[in-house]
Amino acid sequence: GKAFKGSNTSSLGLIAIKPDGSGHEWAVEVAGVSEPNNPDGIRVTSMQMDNNGALYVFGTFAKSITLGNATYTPPQGSFLTRHGFVAKLNAQRQWESVKILNLSEIPGVNDIYIETFALARASTGEIYLSGIFKGKLTLSPLSPLGPLSIESSTRQLFVIQLGSDLSEKSATQ
């Protein structure tokens, strides 16, 4: 990925760049972001490419995130809440799948928190996400099997296992 300044100097954009077989490069905007030190901004923690040329992007955002033509705006708590996201950009440069790690308050805990660390891809194609959270962490859009959700009143490490299509497999804390 590479950050660049647009014509509006108060904002940044983040792009994914990949060389193709002829030596040229293609670039796709990952998300429109505000300045990195702004709490409303998007922070990309990790990106990995698979053997088929798909790019997986993992990070956090506040308020909303736009990937391609879709904007995701999870519900906000009583204060500014950051949320996590993982997205798959296929080799044809289309956003194929997006999962939001929606963070919400739990009774008695109002200082919820999320920090994303790493995205790892196993040789089997499965995706592993890790980070720290406090509150209730739910993946959305929800799977047909129901929500994959974990909850903690203290900061806890999380590991989420997803399929290569970002389908839910498991979550531990």
Coordinates of N, CA and C in Angstrom, one line a residue:
G1 N 0.8 -1.2 0.0 CA 0.0 0.0 0.0 C 0.9 1.2 0.0
K2 N 0.3 2.3 -0.4 CA 1.0 3.6 -0.5 C 0.1 4.7 -0.2
A3 N 0.5 5.6 0.7 CA -0.3 6.8 1.0 C 0.0 7.9 0.0
F4 N -1.0 8.7 -0.4 CA -0.8 9.8 -1.3 C -1.7 11.0 -0.9
K5 N -1.3 12.2 -1.2 CA -2.1 13.4 -0.9 C -2.9 13.7 -2.2
G6 N -4.2 13.9 -2.0 CA -5.1 14.2 -3.1 C -5.1 15.7 -3.3
S7 N -6.0 16.2 -4.2 CA -6.0 17.7 -4.4 C -6.5 18.4 -3.2
N8 N -7.2 17.8 -2.3 CA -7.6 18.4 -1.1 C -6.5 18.0 -0.1
T9 N -5.7 19.0 0.3 CA -4.5 18.7 1.2 C -4.9 18.3 2.6
S10 N -6.2 18.4 3.0 CA -6.6 18.0 4.3 C -6.9 16.5 4.4
S11 N -6.8 15.8 3.3 CA -7.1 14.4 3.4 C -6.1 13.6 2.7
L12 N -6.0 12.3 3.0 CA -5.1 11.4 2.4 C -5.9 10.3 1.7
G13 N -5.3 9.6 0.8 CA -5.9 8.4 0.2 C -5.0 7.3 0.4
L14 N -5.5 6.1 0.5 CA -4.6 4.9 0.6 C -4.9 4.0 -0.6
I15 N -3.8 3.6 -1.3 CA -4.0 2.8 -2.5 C -3.2 1.5 -2.4
A16 N -3.7 0.5 -3.1 CA -3.0 -0.8 -3.2 C -2.4 -0.8 -4.6
I17 N -1.1 -1.1 -4.7 CA -0.4 -1.1 -6.0 C 0.2 -2.5 -6.2
K18 N -0.1 -3.0 -7.5 CA 0.5 -4.3 -7.8 C 1.0 -4.3 -9.2
P19 N 2.3 -4.7 -9.4 CA 2.8 -4.8 -10.8 C 2.1 -5.9 -11.5
D20 N 1.9 -5.8 -12.8 CA 1.3 -6.9 -13.6 C 2.4 -7.5 -14.4
G21 N 2.1 -8.5 -15.2 CA 3.1 -9.3 -16.0 C 3.9 -8.5 -17.0
S22 N 3.3 -7.4 -17.5 CA 4.0 -6.6 -18.5 C 4.9 -5.5 -17.9
G23 N 5.0 -5.4 -16.6 CA 5.8 -4.4 -15.9 C 5.1 -3.2 -15.5
H24 N 3.8 -3.0 -16.0 CA 3.0 -1.9 -15.6 C 2.4 -2.1 -14.2
E25 N 1.9 -1.1 -13.6 CA 1.3 -1.3 -12.3 C -0.2 -0.8 -12.4
W26 N -1.0 -1.5 -11.6 CA -2.4 -1.0 -11.4 C -2.5 -0.5 -10.0
A27 N -3.4 0.4 -9.7 CA -3.6 1.0 -8.4 C -5.1 1.1 -8.1
V28 N -5.5 0.7 -6.9 CA -6.9 0.8 -6.5 C -7.0 1.5 -5.2
E29 N -7.9 2.4 -5.0 CA -8.1 3.1 -3.8 C -8.6 2.1 -2.7
V30 N -7.9 2.0 -1.6 CA -8.4 1.2 -0.5 C -9.5 1.9 0.2
A31 N -9.3 3.1 0.6 CA -10.3 3.9 1.3 C -10.0 5.3 1.3
G32 N -11.0 6.2 1.3 CA -10.7 7.6 1.6 C -10.5 7.8 3.1
V33 N -9.4 8.5 3.4 CA -9.1 8.6 4.9 C -8.8 10.0 5.2
S34 N -9.0 10.4 6.5 CA -8.6 11.7 6.9 C -7.1 11.5 7.5
E35 N -6.6 12.6 7.9 CA -5.2 12.6 8.4 C -5.0 11.4 9.4
P36 N -3.8 10.7 9.4 CA -3.6 9.6 10.2 C -3.8 9.9 11.7
N37 N -3.5 11.1 12.2 CA -3.6 11.4 13.6 C -5.0 11.8 14.0
N38 N -5.9 11.9 13.0 CA -7.3 12.3 13.3 C -8.0 11.0 13.8
P39 N -8.8 11.1 14.9 CA -9.4 9.9 15.4 C -10.5 9.4 14.4
D40 N -10.9 10.2 13.5 CA -11.9 9.8 12.5 C -11.3 9.0 11.4
G41 N -10.0 8.9 11.3 CA -9.3 8.3 10.2 C -9.4 6.7 10.1
I42 N -8.9 6.2 9.0 CA -8.8 4.8 8.8 C -7.3 4.4 9.0
R43 N -7.1 3.3 9.7 CA -5.7 2.9 9.9 C -5.6 1.4 9.4
V44 N -4.8 1.2 8.4 CA -4.5 -0.1 7.8 C -3.3 -0.7 8.6
T45 N -3.5 -1.8 9.2 CA -2.5 -2.5 10.0 C -1.7 -3.5 9.2
S46 N -2.4 -4.2 8.3 CA -1.7 -5.3 7.7 C -2.4 -5.5 6.3
M47 N -1.6 -5.9 5.3 CA -2.1 -6.3 4.0 C -1.3 -7.5 3.5
Q48 N -1.9 -8.5 2.9 CA -1.2 -9.6 2.3 C -1.9 -10.0 1.0
M49 N -1.1 -10.5 0.1 CA -1.6 -10.9 -1.2 C -1.5 -12.4 -1.3
D50 N -2.5 -13.1 -1.8 CA -2.5 -14.5 -2.0 C -1.9 -14.9 -3.3
N51 N -1.8 -16.2 -3.6 CA -1.2 -16.7 -4.8 C -2.0 -16.4 -6.1
N52 N -3.2 -16.0 -5.9 CA -4.1 -15.7 -7.1 C -4.2 -14.2 -7.3
G53 N -3.4 -13.4 -6.6 CA -3.4 -12.0 -6.8 C -4.4 -11.2 -6.0
A54 N -5.2 -11.9 -5.1 CA -6.1 -11.2 -4.2 C -5.4 -10.5 -3.1
L55 N -5.8 -9.3 -2.7 CA -5.2 -8.6 -1.6 C -6.1 -8.5 -0.4
Y56 N -5.7 -8.9 0.8 CA -6.4 -8.9 2.0 C -6.0 -7.6 2.8
V57 N -6.9 -6.8 3.3 CA -6.5 -5.6 4.0 C -7.2 -5.6 5.3
F58 N -6.5 -5.3 6.4 CA -7.0 -5.4 7.8 C -6.6 -4.1 8.5
G59 N -7.6 -3.5 9.3 CA -7.3 -2.3 10.0 C -8.5 -1.9 10.8
T60 N -8.5 -0.6 11.2 CA -9.6 0.0 12.0 C -10.1 1.3 11.3
F61 N -11.3 1.7 11.7 CA -11.8 3.0 11.2 C -12.8 3.5 12.3
A62 N -13.1 4.8 12.1 CA -14.1 5.4 13.0 C -15.2 6.0 12.0
K63 N -16.4 6.0 12.4 CA -17.6 6.5 11.7 C -17.9 5.7 10.5
S64 N -17.2 5.7 9.4 CA -17.5 4.9 8.2 C -16.3 4.6 7.4
I65 N -16.4 3.7 6.5 CA -15.3 3.3 5.6 C -16.0 3.0 4.2
T66 N -15.3 3.5 3.1 CA -15.8 3.3 1.8 C -14.8 2.4 1.0
L67 N -15.3 1.3 0.5 CA -14.5 0.4 -0.3 C -15.2 0.1 -1.6
G68 N -14.7 0.6 -2.7 CA -15.4 0.6 -4.0 C -16.6 1.4 -3.9
N69 N -17.7 0.9 -4.3 CA -19.0 1.6 -4.3 C -19.8 1.5 -3.0
A70 N -19.3 0.7 -2.0 CA -20.0 0.4 -0.8 C -19.4 1.2 0.4
T71 N -20.3 1.8 1.2 CA -19.9 2.5 2.4 C -20.5 1.8 3.6
Y72 N -19.6 1.5 4.6 CA -20.1 0.8 5.8 C -20.0 1.7 7.0
T73 N -21.2 1.9 7.6 CA -21.3 2.7 8.8 C -22.0 2.0 9.9
P74 N -21.2 1.4 10.8 CA -21.8 0.6 11.9 C -22.4 1.6 12.9
P75 N -23.3 1.1 13.8 CA -23.9 2.0 14.8 C -22.8 2.5 15.8
Q76 N -22.9 3.7 16.2 CA -22.0 4.3 17.1 C -22.5 4.2 18.6
G77 N -21.6 4.0 19.5 CA -22.0 4.0 20.9 C -22.2 5.4 21.4
S78 N -22.2 5.6 22.7 CA -22.4 6.9 23.3 C -21.2 7.9 23.1
F79 N -20.1 7.4 22.5 CA -18.9 8.2 22.2 C -18.3 7.6 21.0
L80 N -17.3 8.3 20.5 CA -16.7 7.8 19.2 C -16.0 6.5 19.4
T81 N -16.5 5.5 18.6 CA -16.0 4.2 18.6 C -15.3 3.8 17.4
R82 N -14.1 3.2 17.5 CA -13.4 2.6 16.4 C -13.9 1.2 16.1
H83 N -13.9 0.8 14.9 CA -14.3 -0.6 14.5 C -13.2 -1.2 13.7
G84 N -13.2 -2.5 13.6 CA -12.2 -3.1 12.7 C -12.8 -3.5 11.4
F85 N -12.0 -3.8 10.4 CA -12.4 -4.3 9.1 C -11.4 -5.2 8.5
V86 N -11.9 -6.1 7.7 CA -11.0 -6.9 6.8 C -11.7 -7.0 5.5
A87 N -11.0 -6.8 4.4 CA -11.6 -6.7 3.1 C -10.7 -7.5 2.1
K88 N -11.3 -8.1 1.1 CA -10.6 -8.8 0.0 C -10.8 -8.1 -1.3
L89 N -9.7 -7.7 -1.9 CA -9.7 -7.1 -3.2 C -9.2 -8.2 -4.2
N90 N -10.0 -8.6 -5.1 CA -9.7 -9.7 -6.0 C -8.7 -9.3 -7.1
A91 N -8.1 -10.2 -7.8 CA -7.1 -9.9 -8.8 C -7.7 -9.0 -10.0
Q92 N -9.0 -8.9 -10.1 CA -9.6 -8.1 -11.1 C -9.9 -6.7 -10.6
R93 N -9.3 -6.4 -9.4 CA -9.4 -5.1 -8.7 C -10.8 -4.7 -8.3
Q94 N -11.6 -5.7 -7.9 CA -12.9 -5.4 -7.3 C -12.9 -5.9 -5.9
W95 N -13.6 -5.1 -5.0 CA -13.8 -5.5 -3.6 C -14.8 -6.6 -3.6
E96 N -14.3 -7.8 -3.3 CA -15.1 -9.0 -3.3 C -15.8 -9.3 -2.1
S97 N -15.2 -9.0 -0.9 CA -15.8 -9.3 0.4 C -15.3 -8.4 1.4
V98 N -16.2 -8.0 2.3 CA -15.8 -7.1 3.4 C -16.5 -7.6 4.7
K99 N -15.7 -7.7 5.8 CA -16.3 -8.0 7.1 C -15.9 -6.8 8.0
I100 N -16.9 -6.4 8.8 CA -16.7 -5.3 9.8 C -16.7 -6.0 11.2
L101 N -15.7 -5.6 11.9 CA -15.5 -6.0 13.3 C -16.2 -4.9 14.2
N102 N -17.5 -5.1 14.4 CA -18.3 -4.0 15.0 C -18.1 -4.1 16.5
L103 N -17.6 -3.0 17.1 CA -17.4 -2.9 18.6 C -18.5 -2.2 19.2
S104 N -19.1 -2.8 20.3 CA -20.2 -2.1 21.0 C -20.0 -2.2 22.5
E105 N -20.7 -1.4 23.2 CA -20.6 -1.3 24.7 C -21.2 -2.5 25.3
I106 N -20.8 -2.9 26.5 CA -21.4 -3.9 27.3 C -21.8 -3.3 28.6
P107 N -22.7 -3.8 29.4 CA -23.1 -3.1 30.6 C -22.0 -3.0 31.6
G108 N -21.8 -1.8 32.1 CA -20.8 -1.5 33.1 C -19.4 -1.1 32.5
V109 N -19.3 -1.2 31.2 CA -18.0 -0.9 30.5 C -18.3 0.1 29.4
N110 N -17.8 1.3 29.6 CA -18.1 2.4 28.6 C -16.8 2.8 27.9
D111 N -15.7 2.3 28.2 CA -14.4 2.7 27.5 C -14.0 1.5 26.6
I112 N -14.8 1.2 25.6 CA -14.5 0.1 24.7 C -13.3 0.5 23.8
Y113 N -12.7 -0.6 23.3 CA -11.4 -0.4 22.6 C -11.1 -1.5 21.6
I114 N -10.5 -1.2 20.5 CA -10.0 -2.2 19.6 C -8.7 -1.7 19.0
E115 N -7.8 -2.6 18.9 CA -6.5 -2.4 18.2 C -6.2 -3.6 17.3
T116 N -6.0 -3.4 16.0 CA -5.7 -4.6 15.2 C -4.2 -4.7 15.0
F117 N -3.7 -6.0 15.1 CA -2.3 -6.2 15.0 C -1.8 -6.8 13.6
A118 N -2.3 -8.0 13.3 CA -1.8 -8.7 12.1 C -2.8 -9.5 11.4
L119 N -2.6 -9.7 10.1 CA -3.4 -10.6 9.3 C -2.4 -11.6 8.8
A120 N -2.7 -12.9 8.9 CA -1.8 -13.9 8.4 C -2.6 -14.9 7.6
R121 N -2.0 -15.4 6.5 CA -2.7 -16.3 5.6 C -2.0 -17.7 5.7
A122 N -2.7 -18.7 6.0 CA -2.2 -20.1 6.1 C -2.0 -20.6 4.6
S123 N -1.2 -21.6 4.5 CA -1.1 -22.3 3.2 C -2.4 -22.9 2.7
T124 N -3.3 -23.2 3.6 CA -4.6 -23.7 3.2 C -5.6 -22.6 2.7
G125 N -5.1 -21.3 2.8 CA -5.9 -20.2 2.3 C -6.7 -19.5 3.4
E126 N -6.8 -20.1 4.6 CA -7.5 -19.5 5.7 C -6.8 -18.2 6.2
I127 N -7.6 -17.3 6.7 CA -7.1 -16.0 7.1 C -7.2 -15.9 8.7
Y128 N -6.2 -15.4 9.3 CA -6.2 -15.2 10.8 C -5.9 -13.8 11.1
L129 N -6.8 -13.2 11.9 CA -6.7 -11.8 12.4 C -6.4 -11.8 13.8
S130 N -5.6 -10.9 14.3 CA -5.3 -10.8 15.7 C -5.3 -9.3 16.1
G131 N -5.6 -9.1 17.4 CA -5.6 -7.8 18.0 C -6.0 -7.8 19.4
I132 N -6.3 -6.6 20.0 CA -6.8 -6.5 21.3 C -8.1 -5.8 21.3
F133 N -9.1 -6.2 22.2 CA -10.4 -5.5 22.2 C -10.9 -5.4 23.7
K134 N -11.8 -4.5 23.9 CA -12.5 -4.5 25.2 C -13.9 -4.0 24.8
G135 N -14.9 -4.8 25.2 CA -16.3 -4.6 24.8 C -16.9 -5.8 24.2
K136 N -17.8 -5.6 23.3 CA -18.4 -6.7 22.5 C -18.0 -6.6 21.1
L137 N -17.4 -7.6 20.5 CA -16.8 -7.6 19.2 C -17.7 -8.6 18.3
T138 N -18.3 -8.1 17.3 CA -19.2 -8.9 16.5 C -18.8 -8.7 15.0
L139 N -18.7 -9.8 14.3 CA -18.4 -9.7 12.8 C -19.7 -9.5 12.1
S140 N -19.7 -8.6 11.1 CA -20.9 -8.4 10.2 C -20.4 -8.1 8.8
P141 N -21.1 -8.3 7.8 CA -22.4 -8.9 7.8 C -22.4 -10.2 8.4
L142 N -23.5 -10.6 9.1 CA -23.6 -11.8 9.9 C -23.7 -13.0 9.0
S143 N -23.1 -14.1 9.4 CA -23.2 -15.3 8.7 C -24.6 -16.0 8.8
P144 N -25.0 -16.9 8.0 CA -26.3 -17.6 8.1 C -26.4 -18.4 9.4
L145 N -25.2 -18.7 10.0 CA -25.2 -19.5 11.2 C -25.4 -18.6 12.5
G146 N -25.5 -17.3 12.3 CA -25.7 -16.4 13.4 C -24.4 -15.6 13.6
P147 N -24.4 -14.6 14.6 CA -23.2 -13.8 14.7 C -22.1 -14.5 15.4
L148 N -20.9 -14.2 14.9 CA -19.6 -14.6 15.5 C -19.3 -13.5 16.5
S149 N -19.4 -13.7 17.8 CA -19.3 -12.6 18.7 C -18.5 -13.0 20.0
I150 N -17.6 -12.1 20.4 CA -16.9 -12.3 21.7 C -17.0 -11.1 22.5
E151 N -16.9 -11.2 23.8 CA -17.1 -10.1 24.8 C -16.1 -10.2 25.9
S152 N -15.7 -9.0 26.4 CA -14.8 -8.9 27.5 C -14.9 -7.5 28.2
S153 N -14.8 -7.5 29.5 CA -14.9 -6.2 30.2 C -13.5 -5.7 30.5
T154 N -12.4 -6.5 30.1 CA -11.0 -6.0 30.2 C -10.4 -6.2 28.8
R155 N -9.3 -5.6 28.6 CA -8.6 -5.7 27.3 C -8.1 -7.1 27.2
Q156 N -8.5 -7.8 26.0 CA -8.1 -9.2 25.8 C -7.6 -9.3 24.4
L157 N -6.7 -10.2 24.2 CA -6.2 -10.6 22.8 C -7.3 -11.4 22.1
F158 N -7.5 -11.1 20.8 CA -8.4 -11.9 20.0 C -7.7 -12.5 18.8
V159 N -8.2 -13.7 18.4 CA -7.7 -14.3 17.2 C -9.0 -14.8 16.5
I160 N -9.2 -14.3 15.2 CA -10.4 -14.7 14.4 C -9.9 -15.5 13.2
Q161 N -10.5 -16.6 13.0 CA -10.2 -17.4 11.8 C -11.3 -17.3 10.8
L162 N -10.9 -17.0 9.5 CA -11.8 -16.8 8.4 C -11.4 -17.7 7.2
G163 N -12.3 -18.0 6.4 CA -12.0 -18.7 5.1 C -11.4 -17.7 4.2
S164 N -10.9 -18.1 3.0 CA -10.3 -17.2 2.0 C -11.3 -16.3 1.4
D165 N -12.6 -16.7 1.6 CA -13.7 -15.8 1.1 C -14.2 -14.9 2.2
L166 N -13.5 -14.9 3.4 CA -13.8 -14.2 4.6 C -15.1 -14.7 5.3
S167 N -15.4 -16.0 5.1 CA -16.5 -16.6 5.8 C -16.0 -16.9 7.2
E168 N -16.9 -16.8 8.2 CA -16.5 -17.0 9.6 C -16.2 -18.5 9.9
K169 N -15.1 -18.7 10.6 CA -14.7 -20.0 11.1 C -14.8 -20.1 12.6
S170 N -14.0 -19.2 13.3 CA -14.0 -19.2 14.8 C -13.4 -17.9 15.3
A171 N -13.6 -17.7 16.6 CA -13.0 -16.6 17.3 C -12.7 -17.0 18.7
T172 N -11.5 -16.6 19.2 CA -11.1 -16.9 20.5 C -10.5 -15.7 21.2
Q173 N -10.5 -15.7 22.5 CA -9.9 -14.6 23.2 C -9.1 -15.1 24.4

